[in-house]
CSV table of C-alpha atoms in Angstrom, one decimal:
chain,number,residue,atom,x,y,z
Z,1,UNK,CA,0.0,0.1,0.0
Z,2,UNK,CA,1.3,3.5,-1.2
Z,3,UNK,CA,0.2,6.8,-0.4
Z,4,UNK,CA,-1.7,6.8,-3.5
Z,5,UNK,CA,-3.0,3.5,-3.5
Z,6,UNK,CA,-7.1,3.4,-4.2
Z,7,UNK,CA,-9.5,1.4,-3.0
Z,8,UNK,CA,-13.2,0.0,-4.0
Z,9,UNK,CA,-15.7,1.8,-1.7
Z,10,UNK,CA,-18.5,-0.8,-2.6
Z,11,UNK,CA,-20.9,-0.3,-0.1
Z,12,UNK,CA,-19.5,2.7,1.3
Z,13,UNK,CA,-21.4,4.4,-1.5
Z,14,UNK,CA,-24.4,4.2,0.3
Z,15,UNK,CA,-23.6,6.6,3.2
Z,16,UNK,CA,-22.3,8.7,0.1
Z,17,UNK,CA,-25.6,8.9,-1.2
Z,18,UNK,CA,-27.1,9.6,2.1
Z,19,UNK,CA,-25.1,12.3,2.4
Z,20,UNK,CA,-26.1,14.1,-0.7
Z,21,UNK,CA,-29.5,13.6,-0.1
Z,22,UNK,CA,-28.8,15.0,3.3
Z,23,UNK,CA,-27.3,17.9,1.8
Z,24,UNK,CA,-30.7,18.1,-0.8
Z,25,UNK,CA,-33.0,18.1,3.0
Z,26,UNK,CA,-30.6,20.9,4.9
Z,27,UNK,CA,-31.2,23.3,1.4
Z,28,UNK,CA,-34.8,22.4,1.6
Z,29,UNK,CA,-35.1,20.7,-1.8
Z,30,UNK,CA,-36.7,17.7,-0.7
Z,31,UNK,CA,-38.1,15.8,2.0
Z,32,UNK,CA,-37.0,12.1,3.6
Z,33,UNK,CA,-40.9,11.8,3.3
Z,34,UNK,CA,-40.8,12.4,-0.1
Z,35,UNK,CA,-43.2,9.6,-2.0
Z,36,UNK,CA,-40.7,8.3,-5.0
Z,37,UNK,CA,-44.0,9.0,-7.4
Z,38,UNK,CA,-43.2,12.6,-6.7
Z,39,UNK,CA,-39.7,11.7,-9.0
Z,40,UNK,CA,-41.3,8.9,-10.9
Z,41,UNK,CA,-44.6,8.9,-12.1
Z,42,UNK,CA,-44.7,5.2,-13.5
Z,43,UNK,CA,-44.2,4.3,-9.9
Z,44,UNK,CA,-48.0,4.8,-9.0
Z,45,UNK,CA,-48.6,1.7,-11.1
Z,46,UNK,CA,-45.9,-0.7,-9.3
Z,47,UNK,CA,-47.1,-3.7,-8.4
Z,48,UNK,CA,-45.5,-6.5,-5.6
Z,49,UNK,CA,-43.6,-9.4,-7.7
Z,50,UNK,CA,-41.9,-12.5,-6.7
Z,51,UNK,CA,-38.4,-13.9,-7.8
Z,52,UNK,CA,-39.6,-14.6,-11.6
Z,53,UNK,CA,-41.7,-11.6,-11.4
Z,54,UNK,CA,-45.4,-13.2,-11.1
Z,55,UNK,CA,-47.6,-10.7,-10.0
Z,56,UNK,CA,-48.4,-10.9,-6.4
Z,57,UNK,CA,-50.5,-7.7,-5.7
Z,58,UNK,CA,-50.5,-3.9,-5.5
Z,59,UNK,CA,-48.7,-2.2,-2.7
Z,60,UNK,CA,-50.6,-0.5,-0.1
Z,61,UNK,CA,-48.0,2.5,0.6
Z,62,UNK,CA,-45.5,3.6,-2.4
Z,63,UNK,CA,-41.8,4.0,-1.1
Z,64,UNK,CA,-40.5,6.8,0.6
Z,65,UNK,CA,-36.8,7.8,0.2
Z,66,UNK,CA,-36.8,7.5,3.7
Z,67,UNK,CA,-37.5,3.9,3.0
Z,68,UNK,CA,-35.2,3.7,0.1
Z,69,UNK,CA,-32.3,4.9,2.3
Z,70,UNK,CA,-33.0,2.8,5.3
Z,71,UNK,CA,-33.2,-0.5,3.2
Z,72,UNK,CA,-36.9,-1.1,3.6
Z,73,UNK,CA,-38.9,0.5,0.5
Z,74,UNK,CA,-39.1,-2.9,-1.1
Z,75,UNK,CA,-36.9,-2.2,-4.5
Z,76,UNK,CA,-34.0,-3.8,-5.6
Z,77,UNK,CA,-33.6,-6.3,-2.7
Z,78,UNK,CA,-34.3,-9.6,-4.8
Z,79,UNK,CA,-31.2,-10.5,-6.7
Z,80,UNK,CA,-32.7,-13.1,-8.4
Z,81,UNK,CA,-34.7,-10.4,-10.3
Z,82,UNK,CA,-31.4,-9.2,-11.2
Z,83,UNK,CA,-30.8,-12.4,-13.8
Z,84,UNK,CA,-32.7,-11.1,-16.3
Z,85,UNK,CA,-31.2,-7.6,-16.9
Z,86,UNK,CA,-29.6,-6.4,-20.0
Z,87,UNK,CA,-26.5,-4.8,-20.5
Z,88,UNK,CA,-29.0,-2.0,-22.0
Z,89,UNK,CA,-30.9,-1.9,-18.7
Z,90,UNK,CA,-27.2,-1.5,-17.2
Z,91,UNK,CA,-26.6,1.3,-19.9
Z,92,UNK,CA,-27.5,4.4,-18.1
Z,93,UNK,CA,-28.9,5.4,-14.5
Z,94,UNK,CA,-32.2,6.0,-16.4
Z,95,UNK,CA,-32.5,2.8,-17.9
Z,96,UNK,CA,-31.6,0.8,-14.6
Z,97,UNK,CA,-34.3,2.9,-12.8
Z,98,UNK,CA,-36.5,2.2,-15.6
Z,99,UNK,CA,-36.0,-1.4,-15.1
Z,100,UNK,CA,-36.2,-1.4,-11.5
Z,101,UNK,CA,-40.0,-0.1,-11.7
Z,102,UNK,CA,-40.6,-2.5,-14.4
Z,103,UNK,CA,-39.9,-5.5,-12.1
Z,104,UNK,CA,-41.7,-4.4,-9.5
Z,105,UNK,CA,-41.4,-4.1,-5.5
Z,106,UNK,CA,-39.9,-6.9,-3.6
Z,107,UNK,CA,-42.5,-6.8,-1.0
Z,108,UNK,CA,-44.7,-3.9,0.8
Z,109,UNK,CA,-43.0,-1.0,1.9
Z,110,UNK,CA,-41.9,-0.7,5.5
Z,111,UNK,CA,-42.9,-4.3,6.4
Z,112,UNK,CA,-39.5,-5.6,6.2
Z,113,UNK,CA,-36.1,-4.3,5.7
Z,114,UNK,CA,-33.8,-6.1,3.4
Z,115,UNK,CA,-30.6,-4.9,1.9
Z,116,UNK,CA,-30.7,-3.1,-1.6
Z,117,UNK,CA,-27.1,-3.5,-3.3
Z,118,UNK,CA,-28.0,-0.8,-6.1
Z,119,UNK,CA,-31.3,-0.4,-6.9
Z,120,UNK,CA,-32.6,1.2,-4.2
Z,121,UNK,CA,-29.8,3.6,-4.9
Z,122,UNK,CA,-30.2,4.1,-8.1
Z,123,UNK,CA,-33.2,5.6,-7.8
Z,124,UNK,CA,-32.3,7.8,-5.0
Z,125,UNK,CA,-28.7,9.0,-7.4
Z,126,UNK,CA,-31.5,10.0,-10.5
Z,127,UNK,CA,-33.6,11.9,-7.8
Z,128,UNK,CA,-30.5,13.7,-6.6
Z,129,UNK,CA,-29.8,14.4,-10.5
Z,130,UNK,CA,-33.3,15.4,-11.2
Z,131,UNK,CA,-33.2,17.9,-8.0
Z,132,UNK,CA,-29.5,19.3,-8.8
Z,133,UNK,CA,-29.7,19.6,-12.2
Z,134,UNK,CA,-26.4,18.1,-12.5
Z,135,UNK,CA,-25.2,14.3,-13.3
Z,136,UNK,CA,-24.5,12.3,-9.9
Z,137,UNK,CA,-20.9,12.0,-10.0
Z,138,UNK,CA,-20.7,15.8,-10.5
Z,139,UNK,CA,-22.6,16.5,-7.7
Z,140,UNK,CA,-21.0,14.0,-5.7
Z,141,UNK,CA,-17.5,15.8,-6.6
Z,142,UNK,CA,-18.8,19.4,-6.0
Z,143,UNK,CA,-20.5,18.9,-2.8
Z,144,UNK,CA,-19.0,16.1,-1.1
Z,145,UNK,CA,-15.6,14.7,-2.5
Z,146,UNK,CA,-13.6,17.8,-3.7
Z,147,UNK,CA,-14.6,19.3,0.0
Z,148,UNK,CA,-12.9,16.6,1.5
Z,149,UNK,CA,-9.9,16.4,-0.8
Z,150,UNK,CA,-11.2,13.0,-2.1
Z,151,UNK,CA,-9.5,14.5,-5.4
Z,152,UNK,CA,-9.5,10.2,-6.6
Z,153,UNK,CA,-12.9,9.1,-5.8
Z,154,UNK,CA,-15.0,8.2,-8.7
Z,155,UNK,CA,-17.3,5.3,-10.4
Z,156,UNK,CA,-15.5,4.9,-13.2
Z,157,UNK,CA,-11.4,4.8,-12.9
Z,158,UNK,CA,-9.4,6.1,-15.5
Z,159,UNK,CA,-6.1,3.6,-16.9
Z,160,UNK,CA,-4.3,5.5,-14.7
Z,161,UNK,CA,-6.0,5.4,-11.4
Z,162,UNK,CA,-6.6,1.5,-12.4
Z,163,UNK,CA,-3.1,0.6,-12.1
Z,164,UNK,CA,-3.1,2.2,-8.5
Z,165,UNK,CA,-6.3,0.4,-7.5
Z,166,UNK,CA,-5.7,-2.6,-4.7
Z,167,UNK,CA,-6.5,-5.8,-5.4
Z,168,UNK,CA,-9.6,-7.4,-3.7
Z,169,UNK,CA,-9.2,-10.0,-1.1
Z,170,UNK,CA,-10.7,-13.5,-2.3
C-alpha cells in the first residue's frame, strides 16, 4: 500500500448517497418523506412481484426516500430479479431506474428491511440528479469529494487510477 493506492468503496457508496440526499434536505429541496412517485410518476403503477416476476398484488404504500435509504422500500432487494437485466438496462442510470420500476417491488414497503445492493440507491441517485440539475457523480464531486479532498474518488476509474487500485481479497 502506498500513499496513492486506491481502494474500492463498494457498499460505502450508500452512506455517500445518504450524505448527498441530506445536503438536499438541508437546502430544503426535498424531504426524506417524499414519495418516490413525486419523481417517478410510473411508480404509481408498480406492483409487488416474486423472484420470477409473478404478480403478487398492489402495494398499500409507495416507497419514500427514507424507505429507500433504510433498505425497507421493497426495491432492489431480490437478486434473482436481476438475472434478466440486460446490458441496455445497465447502460445508464435512467435505464436502471426504468428496469427497477418495471420489475416491481420485492415486498410491501416498510414491512421489512432487506438490503438493496443497488436498486434503491439508483433511484435515489436519479432523484439527486433531477433536483440538482447535474449528473450524480458531478454532484458528489462538487459537494462531497472535492471539499473533503477526495480527488481520486470516482465510479469510473481512469486507466492510471486502475493501475493504483488495490487488488480485491478473495
